[in-house]
Amino acid sequence: MSIKWFTVLGFLFFGGLSCGSSSNSSSNNIPRAEACAQASQAACAKVFACPATTDIVIAGIRFSLGGSEDACKETIGAMYCKVLECTTPADYHGDKAAQCKQQFTDVTCSGLSAAGQAAISGGVPAFLAAFPQCGQICTGPDAG
């Protein structure tokens, strides 16, 4: 289960936030240069704020991301921030990145667990249904 979690979370959230060209730095628009740091901080804070002792899905997510919040950030940086970038001519949308980050920040622990459970059976599209803005960060030819 852990490899599947790592792949789904990384591809959708972290990979999506690290693509394309940069834009301005308002809170409604995440510049490409800040995308990885902001994504890893928000995602790891959420994942490790949720109780893993009563939720096997959250426990699996935590395990697959290194077992601690610091390891989670390192894992995301090492595996996704450089590897899963959109390529030109895909367009990066910093506003969608900010909305994706906010959706992830706002999701409840039970919502995160449900999205993760959906991903186990339904893959990327099922997980993305919980965070629709994350699927719109990179658009155009060669997006994602």
Backbone as ProteinMPNN parsed JSONL, in Angstrom:
{"seq_chain_A": "MSIKWFTVLGFLFFGGLSCGSSSNSSSNNIPRAEACAQASQAACAKVFACPATTDIVIAGIRFSLGGSEDACKETIGAMYCKVLECTTPADYHGDKAAQCKQQFTDVTCSGLSAAGQAAISGGVPAFLAAFPQCGQICTGPDAG", "coords_chain_A": {"N_chain_A": [[0.823, -1.195, 0.0], [2.006, 1.262, 0.671], [3.691, 2.175, -1.429], [1.874, 2.769, -3.439], [0.432, 4.899, -2.228], [2.428, 6.828, -1.958], [3.044, 7.314, -4.63], [0.561, 8.252, -5.702], [-0.085, 10.532, -4.053], [2.245, 12.043, -4.395], [2.362, 12.422, -7.216], [-0.041, 13.782, -7.839], [-0.32, 16.032, -6.042], [2.25, 17.108, -5.28], [3.9, 16.865, -7.551], [2.298, 18.206, -9.386], [2.393, 20.792, -8.403], [4.884, 21.64, -9.103], [5.464, 22.605, -11.667], [6.038, 24.26, -14.822], [6.172, 27.824, -15.642], [7.165, 30.703, -13.65], [5.213, 32.922, -11.579], [3.579, 35.802, -10.06], [3.944, 36.556, -6.471], [1.704, 36.619, -4.76], [-0.704, 35.684, -2.201], [-2.673, 34.389, -3.473], [-1.562, 33.207, -5.613], [0.862, 31.022, -6.408], [4.224, 31.21, -6.989], [6.228, 29.432, -9.32], [8.84, 28.879, -8.421], [8.518, 28.724, -5.683], [6.778, 26.705, -5.318], [7.304, 23.922, -4.742], [8.364, 23.965, -2.099], [6.223, 25.149, -0.712], [4.187, 23.309, -1.231], [5.189, 20.899, -0.11], [5.421, 21.642, 2.587], [2.739, 22.285, 3.311], [1.373, 19.877, 2.701], [2.736, 17.92, 4.224], [2.391, 18.931, 6.806], [-0.394, 18.66, 7.06], [-0.787, 15.849, 6.715], [0.658, 14.823, 8.906], [-0.651, 15.972, 11.004], [-2.966, 14.634, 11.241], [-4.543, 11.915, 12.953], [-2.852, 8.908, 13.108], [-3.044, 6.612, 14.529], [-5.608, 5.657, 14.688], [-6.388, 5.383, 12.104], [-5.789, 3.575, 9.396], [-5.264, 4.24, 6.767], [-4.239, 6.864, 6.851], [-2.005, 6.232, 8.374], [-0.619, 4.656, 6.523], [-0.071, 6.557, 4.534], [1.599, 8.298, 5.973], [3.754, 6.56, 6.562], [4.681, 5.973, 3.959], [5.66, 8.411, 3.23], [7.927, 8.808, 4.685], [7.71, 8.758, 7.49], [7.997, 10.836, 9.367], [7.395, 14.37, 9.848], [9.523, 16.009, 8.981], [11.041, 14.16, 7.474], [9.15, 13.62, 5.552], [9.02, 16.054, 4.108], [11.616, 16.058, 3.049], [11.498, 13.721, 1.515], [9.533, 14.341, -0.383], [10.8, 16.497, -1.671], [13.069, 15.201, -2.725], [12.007, 13.198, -4.382], [9.917, 14.23, -5.998], [9.928, 17.014, -6.6], [11.851, 17.628, -8.512], [11.583, 15.633, -10.397], [8.903, 15.274, -11.392], [8.054, 17.43, -13.234], [6.231, 19.723, -15.197], [6.536, 19.949, -18.696], [7.687, 22.224, -21.204], [5.518, 22.731, -23.864], [3.645, 23.112, -21.745], [1.454, 24.917, -19.589], [1.882, 26.649, -16.578], [-0.11, 27.287, -13.759], [-0.261, 29.409, -11.325], [-2.316, 30.377, -9.739], [-4.099, 28.237, -9.591], [-2.446, 26.452, -8.309], [-2.255, 27.679, -5.796], [-4.933, 27.462, -5.019], [-5.198, 24.693, -4.977], [-3.382, 24.064, -2.927], [-4.749, 25.303, -0.836], [-7.128, 23.795, -0.803], [-6.072, 21.34, -0.011], [-5.013, 22.036, 2.485], [-7.36, 22.683, 3.822], [-8.816, 20.307, 3.889], [-10.418, 17.84, 5.839], [-9.216, 15.443, 8.245], [-10.586, 13.045, 8.002], [-11.576, 13.409, 5.449], [-9.188, 13.452, 3.975], [-8.324, 10.863, 4.442], [-10.434, 9.475, 3.221], [-10.085, 10.3, 0.561], [-7.611, 9.161, 0.071], [-8.255, 6.444, 0.397], [-10.028, 6.173, -1.733], [-8.227, 6.507, -3.806], [-6.748, 4.168, -3.655], [-8.47, 2.25, -4.689], [-9.473, 3.482, -7.0], [-7.46, 4.927, -8.227], [-5.549, 7.683, -9.606], [-7.575, 9.489, -10.758], [-9.687, 9.178, -8.906], [-8.572, 10.094, -6.482], [-8.023, 12.712, -7.221], [-10.56, 13.786, -7.459], [-11.207, 14.736, -4.943], [-9.622, 16.951, -4.709], [-9.944, 19.04, -6.833], [-8.746, 21.371, -8.003], [-6.071, 20.804, -8.068], [-5.594, 19.26, -10.274], [-5.529, 21.08, -12.274], [-3.311, 22.636, -12.388], [-1.178, 22.433, -14.192], [-1.542, 22.848, -17.563], [-2.425, 22.278, -21.013], [-0.433, 21.241, -23.899], [1.515, 18.365, -23.22], [1.102, 18.531, -20.457], [1.533, 17.658, -17.061]], "CA_chain_A": [[0.0, 0.0, 0.0], [2.773, 2.488, 0.813], [4.173, 2.663, -2.715], [0.74, 3.37, -4.133], [0.172, 6.2, -1.605], [3.514, 7.723, -2.301], [2.889, 7.665, -6.031], [-0.643, 9.063, -5.908], [0.068, 11.843, -3.421], [3.33, 12.774, -5.047], [2.015, 12.811, -8.58], [-1.126, 14.753, -7.911], [-0.134, 17.282, -5.337], [3.595, 17.659, -5.297], [4.319, 16.99, -8.939], [1.495, 19.241, -10.021], [2.802, 22.109, -7.954], [6.261, 21.986, -9.469], [5.612, 22.644, -13.111], [5.82, 25.454, -15.61], [6.884, 29.075, -15.419], [6.778, 31.34, -12.406], [4.282, 34.037, -11.614], [3.793, 36.67, -8.904], [3.978, 35.855, -5.196], [0.57, 36.89, -3.885], [-1.205, 34.481, -1.549], [-3.597, 33.748, -4.409], [-0.796, 32.775, -6.766], [2.138, 30.489, -5.959], [5.242, 31.185, -8.032], [6.825, 28.125, -9.556], [10.036, 28.73, -7.599], [8.108, 28.455, -4.306], [5.741, 25.677, -5.338], [7.694, 22.695, -4.062], [8.46, 24.223, -0.66], [4.886, 25.365, -0.172], [3.437, 22.052, -1.328], [5.675, 19.933, 0.876], [5.085, 22.122, 3.925], [1.292, 22.145, 3.531], [0.972, 18.471, 2.67], [3.303, 17.193, 5.36], [1.715, 19.411, 8.011], [-1.726, 18.05, 7.103], [-0.676, 14.402, 6.898], [1.143, 14.503, 10.244], [-1.601, 16.486, 11.99], [-4.06, 13.661, 11.319], [-4.193, 10.778, 13.801], [-2.568, 7.658, 12.394], [-3.3, 5.47, 15.391], [-6.965, 5.157, 14.462], [-6.701, 5.401, 10.672], [-4.76, 2.823, 8.672], [-4.938, 4.947, 5.528], [-3.323, 7.937, 7.243], [-0.751, 5.571, 8.769], [0.067, 4.274, 5.29], [0.441, 7.776, 3.904], [2.744, 8.731, 6.774], [4.854, 5.627, 6.355], [5.217, 6.108, 2.607], [6.318, 9.713, 3.106], [9.124, 8.864, 5.511], [7.447, 8.508, 8.903], [8.004, 12.058, 10.181], [7.136, 15.554, 9.028], [10.778, 16.418, 8.328], [11.352, 13.171, 6.434], [8.146, 13.831, 4.504], [9.482, 17.181, 3.283], [12.797, 15.603, 2.311], [11.058, 12.726, 0.536], [8.858, 15.057, -1.462], [11.822, 17.223, -2.412], [13.952, 14.287, -3.453], [11.326, 12.347, -5.354], [8.929, 14.834, -6.874], [10.105, 18.405, -7.005], [12.673, 17.688, -9.717], [11.228, 14.586, -11.343], [7.585, 15.416, -12.018], [7.799, 18.794, -13.684], [5.602, 19.868, -16.506], [7.506, 20.374, -19.696], [7.221, 23.191, -22.184], [4.786, 23.976, -23.758], [2.593, 23.134, -20.732], [1.327, 26.19, -18.882], [1.771, 26.596, -15.121], [-1.126, 28.212, -13.243], [-0.006, 29.652, -9.913], [-3.584, 30.54, -9.021], [-4.619, 26.89, -9.334], [-1.559, 25.89, -7.293], [-2.685, 28.242, -4.515], [-6.233, 26.867, -4.697], [-4.906, 23.297, -4.641], [-2.791, 24.088, -1.592], [-5.812, 25.638, 0.117], [-8.006, 22.629, -0.696], [-5.368, 20.332, 0.77], [-4.936, 22.552, 3.846], [-8.701, 22.691, 4.405], [-9.436, 18.989, 3.964], [-10.408, 17.22, 7.158], [-8.464, 14.183, 8.277], [-11.442, 11.997, 7.431], [-11.606, 13.669, 4.009], [-7.903, 13.007, 3.425], [-8.36, 9.405, 4.49], [-11.372, 9.021, 2.183], [-9.439, 10.511, -0.743], [-6.586, 8.131, -0.038], [-8.926, 5.166, 0.18], [-10.531, 6.207, -3.108], [-7.072, 6.338, -4.689], [-6.351, 2.757, -3.644], [-9.337, 1.49, -5.599], [-9.773, 4.182, -8.246], [-6.288, 5.575, -8.772], [-5.374, 9.125, -9.67], [-8.828, 10.247, -10.91], [-10.468, 9.114, -7.674], [-7.95, 11.003, -5.525], [-8.159, 14.062, -7.759], [-11.928, 14.26, -7.224], [-11.226, 15.455, -3.669], [-8.8, 18.152, -4.851], [-10.048, 19.303, -8.271], [-7.841, 22.421, -8.485], [-4.73, 20.23, -8.244], [-5.504, 18.741, -11.63], [-5.54, 22.187, -13.232], [-2.1, 23.455, -12.206], [-0.472, 22.406, -15.477], [-2.475, 22.59, -18.648], [-1.891, 22.406, -22.357], [0.329, 20.101, -24.401], [2.523, 17.772, -22.335], [0.847, 18.824, -19.045], [1.614, 16.535, -16.136]], "C_chain_A": [[0.865, 1.256, 0.0], [3.276, 3.026, -0.517], [3.044, 3.335, -3.489], [0.423, 4.749, -3.559], [1.194, 7.222, -2.044], [3.36, 8.216, -3.734], [1.701, 8.593, -6.247], [-0.48, 10.45, -5.313], [1.139, 12.671, -4.12], [2.955, 13.275, -6.414], [0.991, 13.93, -8.608], [-0.785, 16.086, -7.276], [1.245, 17.874, -5.554], [4.109, 17.837, -6.711], [3.577, 18.101, -9.639], [1.916, 20.639, -9.624], [4.187, 22.513, -8.424], [6.453, 22.104, -10.971], [5.47, 24.051, -13.674], [6.654, 26.661, -15.218], [6.409, 29.74, -14.138], [5.844, 32.509, -12.646], [4.477, 34.845, -10.348], [3.601, 35.919, -7.59], [2.828, 36.201, -4.268], [0.072, 35.585, -3.287], [-2.199, 33.737, -2.428], [-2.887, 33.183, -5.628], [0.581, 32.305, -6.291], [3.126, 30.486, -7.127], [5.857, 29.8, -8.136], [8.02, 27.881, -8.634], [9.712, 28.396, -6.138], [7.178, 27.248, -4.2], [6.122, 24.433, -4.545], [7.737, 22.895, -2.549], [7.086, 24.403, -0.039], [4.06, 24.084, -0.179], [3.885, 21.081, -0.251], [5.323, 20.361, 2.294], [3.61, 21.902, 4.225], [0.876, 20.682, 3.622], [1.484, 17.718, 3.89], [2.668, 17.639, 6.675], [0.341, 18.76, 8.149], [-1.63, 16.569, 7.423], [-0.27, 14.066, 8.334], [0.315, 15.147, 11.351], [-2.753, 15.501, 12.201], [-3.629, 12.454, 12.149], [-4.022, 9.485, 13.01], [-2.918, 6.437, 13.228], [-4.682, 4.87, 15.173], [-7.325, 5.076, 12.991], [-5.553, 4.759, 9.891], [-4.35, 3.521, 7.374], [-3.957, 6.084, 5.817], [-1.974, 7.339, 7.66], [0.055, 5.168, 7.538], [0.664, 5.464, 4.563], [1.691, 8.25, 4.648], [3.964, 7.852, 6.524], [5.501, 5.844, 4.985], [5.925, 7.434, 2.374], [7.458, 9.891, 4.109], [8.928, 8.711, 7.004], [7.496, 9.704, 9.824], [7.775, 13.254, 9.248], [8.396, 16.025, 8.301], [11.164, 15.457, 7.209], [10.39, 13.298, 5.262], [8.604, 14.938, 3.558], [10.691, 16.79, 2.443], [12.418, 14.63, 1.202], [10.398, 13.405, -0.656], [9.88, 15.799, -2.319], [12.675, 16.319, -3.28], [13.242, 13.564, -4.591], [10.475, 13.106, -6.369], [9.244, 16.233, -7.364], [10.96, 18.553, -8.251], [12.179, 16.742, -10.8], [9.93, 14.871, -12.094], [7.264, 16.865, -12.367], [7.081, 18.768, -15.024], [6.679, 20.338, -17.473], [6.874, 21.4, -20.63], [6.635, 22.41, -23.349], [3.622, 23.974, -22.764], [2.614, 24.473, -19.999], [1.125, 25.954, -17.393], [0.775, 27.653, -14.679], [-0.943, 28.351, -11.733], [-1.266, 29.843, -9.101], [-4.194, 29.186, -8.681], [-3.758, 26.182, -8.288], [-1.955, 26.389, -5.91], [-4.026, 27.645, -4.084], [-6.071, 25.402, -4.299], [-4.343, 23.21, -3.221], [-3.859, 24.368, -0.546], [-6.781, 24.473, 0.297], [-7.354, 21.563, 0.176], [-5.277, 20.76, 2.228], [-6.289, 22.431, 4.547], [-9.335, 21.316, 4.573], [-9.354, 18.467, 5.399], [-9.58, 15.936, 7.099], [-9.31, 13.046, 7.708], [-11.569, 12.173, 5.925], [-10.326, 13.219, 3.325], [-7.854, 11.484, 3.379], [-9.276, 8.85, 3.399], [-10.774, 9.183, 0.789], [-8.361, 9.462, -0.969], [-7.184, 6.756, -0.29], [-9.473, 5.082, -1.243], [-9.398, 5.97, -4.102], [-6.621, 4.886, -4.758], [-7.18, 1.974, -4.656], [-9.529, 2.155, -6.956], [-8.629, 4.953, -8.861], [-6.341, 7.094, -8.739], [-6.695, 9.88, -9.833], [-9.672, 10.27, -9.639], [-9.896, 10.048, -6.608], [-8.18, 12.447, -5.945], [-9.555, 14.636, -7.54], [-12.038, 15.047, -5.92], [-10.494, 16.796, -3.733], [-8.806, 18.606, -6.313], [-9.102, 20.385, -8.8], [-6.441, 21.887, -8.751], [-4.534, 19.676, -9.648], [-5.459, 19.817, -12.689], [-4.306, 23.07, -13.134], [-1.295, 23.536, -13.494], [-1.463, 22.035, -16.553], [-1.77, 22.753, -19.986], [-1.131, 21.158, -22.773], [1.377, 19.657, -23.383], [2.314, 18.102, -20.871], [0.921, 17.543, -18.244], [2.674, 15.627, -16.515]], "O_chain_A": [[0.483, 2.244, -0.627], [3.285, 4.242, -0.712], [3.255, 4.367, -4.125], [0.169, 5.682, -4.32], [0.857, 8.336, -2.446], [3.527, 9.404, -4.011], [1.834, 9.619, -6.914], [-0.714, 11.446, -5.998], [0.947, 13.856, -4.395], [3.203, 14.435, -6.742], [1.154, 14.914, -9.33], [-0.94, 17.139, -7.893], [1.374, 19.025, -5.971], [4.697, 18.871, -7.028], [4.169, 18.859, -10.406], [1.809, 21.572, -10.42], [4.619, 23.636, -8.162], [7.508, 21.737, -11.49], [4.85, 24.919, -13.059], [7.689, 26.546, -14.562], [5.362, 29.379, -13.6], [5.709, 33.01, -13.762], [5.442, 34.613, -9.62], [3.146, 34.776, -7.59], [2.989, 36.077, -3.053], [0.379, 34.507, -3.794], [-2.529, 32.582, -2.157], [-3.535, 32.731, -6.572], [1.379, 33.115, -5.82], [2.887, 29.83, -8.14], [5.984, 29.089, -7.139], [8.184, 26.774, -8.121], [10.555, 27.841, -5.434], [6.834, 26.825, -3.096], [5.32, 23.945, -3.748], [7.202, 22.076, -1.801], [6.813, 23.872, 1.037], [3.32, 23.811, 0.767], [3.054, 20.5, 0.447], [4.962, 19.522, 3.119], [3.268, 21.385, 5.288], [0.118, 20.297, 4.513], [0.74, 16.962, 4.515], [2.432, 16.817, 7.561], [-0.042, 18.352, 9.246], [-2.324, 16.085, 8.317], [-0.801, 13.121, 8.918], [0.562, 14.886, 12.529], [-3.43, 15.541, 13.228], [-2.481, 12.018, 12.061], [-4.943, 9.033, 12.329], [-3.071, 5.342, 12.688], [-4.894, 3.689, 15.449], [-8.459, 4.733, 12.656], [-4.48, 5.346, 9.751], [-3.205, 3.398, 6.937], [-2.961, 6.245, 5.111], [-0.923, 7.887, 7.329], [1.276, 5.321, 7.517], [1.775, 5.387, 4.039], [2.71, 8.562, 4.032], [5.068, 8.35, 6.302], [6.726, 5.893, 4.872], [6.701, 7.568, 1.428], [7.901, 11.014, 4.349], [9.909, 8.546, 7.728], [7.072, 9.599, 10.975], [7.939, 13.157, 8.032], [8.333, 16.399, 7.13], [11.565, 15.884, 6.126], [10.779, 13.105, 4.11], [8.575, 14.767, 2.339], [10.782, 17.146, 1.268], [12.945, 14.7, 0.091], [10.682, 13.069, -1.805], [9.831, 15.736, -3.548], [12.966, 16.639, -4.432], [13.829, 13.347, -5.65], [10.332, 12.649, -7.503], [8.844, 16.592, -8.471], [10.801, 19.53, -8.984], [12.337, 17.019, -11.989], [9.877, 14.719, -13.315], [6.311, 17.444, -11.847], [7.31, 17.894, -15.86], [7.614, 21.041, -17.09], [5.657, 21.421, -20.81], [7.274, 21.452, -23.784], [2.692, 24.763, -22.924], [3.671, 25.078, -19.818], [0.285, 25.146, -16.997], [0.806, 28.784, -15.164], [-1.413, 27.515, -10.961], [-1.301, 29.516, -7.915], [-4.747, 29.012, -7.596], [-4.267, 25.407, -7.478], [-1.989, 25.612, -4.956], [-4.223, 27.356, -2.903], [-6.74, 24.93, -3.38], [-4.779, 22.384, -2.419], [-3.873, 23.742, 0.514], [-7.209, 24.19, 1.415], [-8.02, 20.951, 1.012], [-5.445, 19.931, 3.122], [-6.349, 22.111, 5.735], [-10.299, 21.173, 5.326], [-8.341, 18.637, 6.078], [-9.289, 15.42, 6.02], [-8.79, 12.18, 7.004], [-11.662, 11.186, 5.196], [-10.366, 12.67, 2.224], [-7.399, 10.894, 2.399], [-8.934, 7.873, 2.733], [-10.934, 8.311, -0.065], [-8.217, 8.937, -2.073], [-6.668, 5.991, -1.105], [-9.387, 4.034, -1.883], [-9.59, 5.309, -5.122], [-6.163, 4.426, -5.803], [-6.652, 1.137, -5.388], [-9.726, 1.469, -7.959], [-8.797, 5.574, -9.91], [-7.072, 7.698, -7.955], [-6.922, 10.843, -9.101], [-10.304, 11.281, -9.334], [-10.652, 10.721, -5.907], [-8.496, 13.3, -5.116], [-9.712, 15.854, -7.445], [-12.881, 15.936, -5.809], [-10.725, 17.673, -2.901], [-7.765, 18.56, -6.968], [-8.695, 20.312, -9.959], [-5.704, 22.447, -9.563], [-3.409, 19.633, -10.146], [-5.361, 19.513, -13.878], [-4.263, 24.142, -13.738], [-0.785, 24.6, -13.843], [-2.146, 21.016, -16.455], [-0.667, 23.293, -20.07], [-1.177, 20.137, -22.086], [2.044, 20.487, -22.764], [3.254, 17.972, -20.087], [0.448, 16.489, -18.67], [2.891, 14.616, -15.845]]}, "name": "protein", "num_of_chains": 1, "seq": "MSIKWFTVLGFLFFGGLSCGSSSNSSSNNIPRAEACAQASQAACAKVFACPATTDIVIAGIRFSLGGSEDACKETIGAMYCKVLECTTPADYHGDKAAQCKQQFTDVTCSGLSAAGQAAISGGVPAFLAAFPQCGQICTGPDAG"}
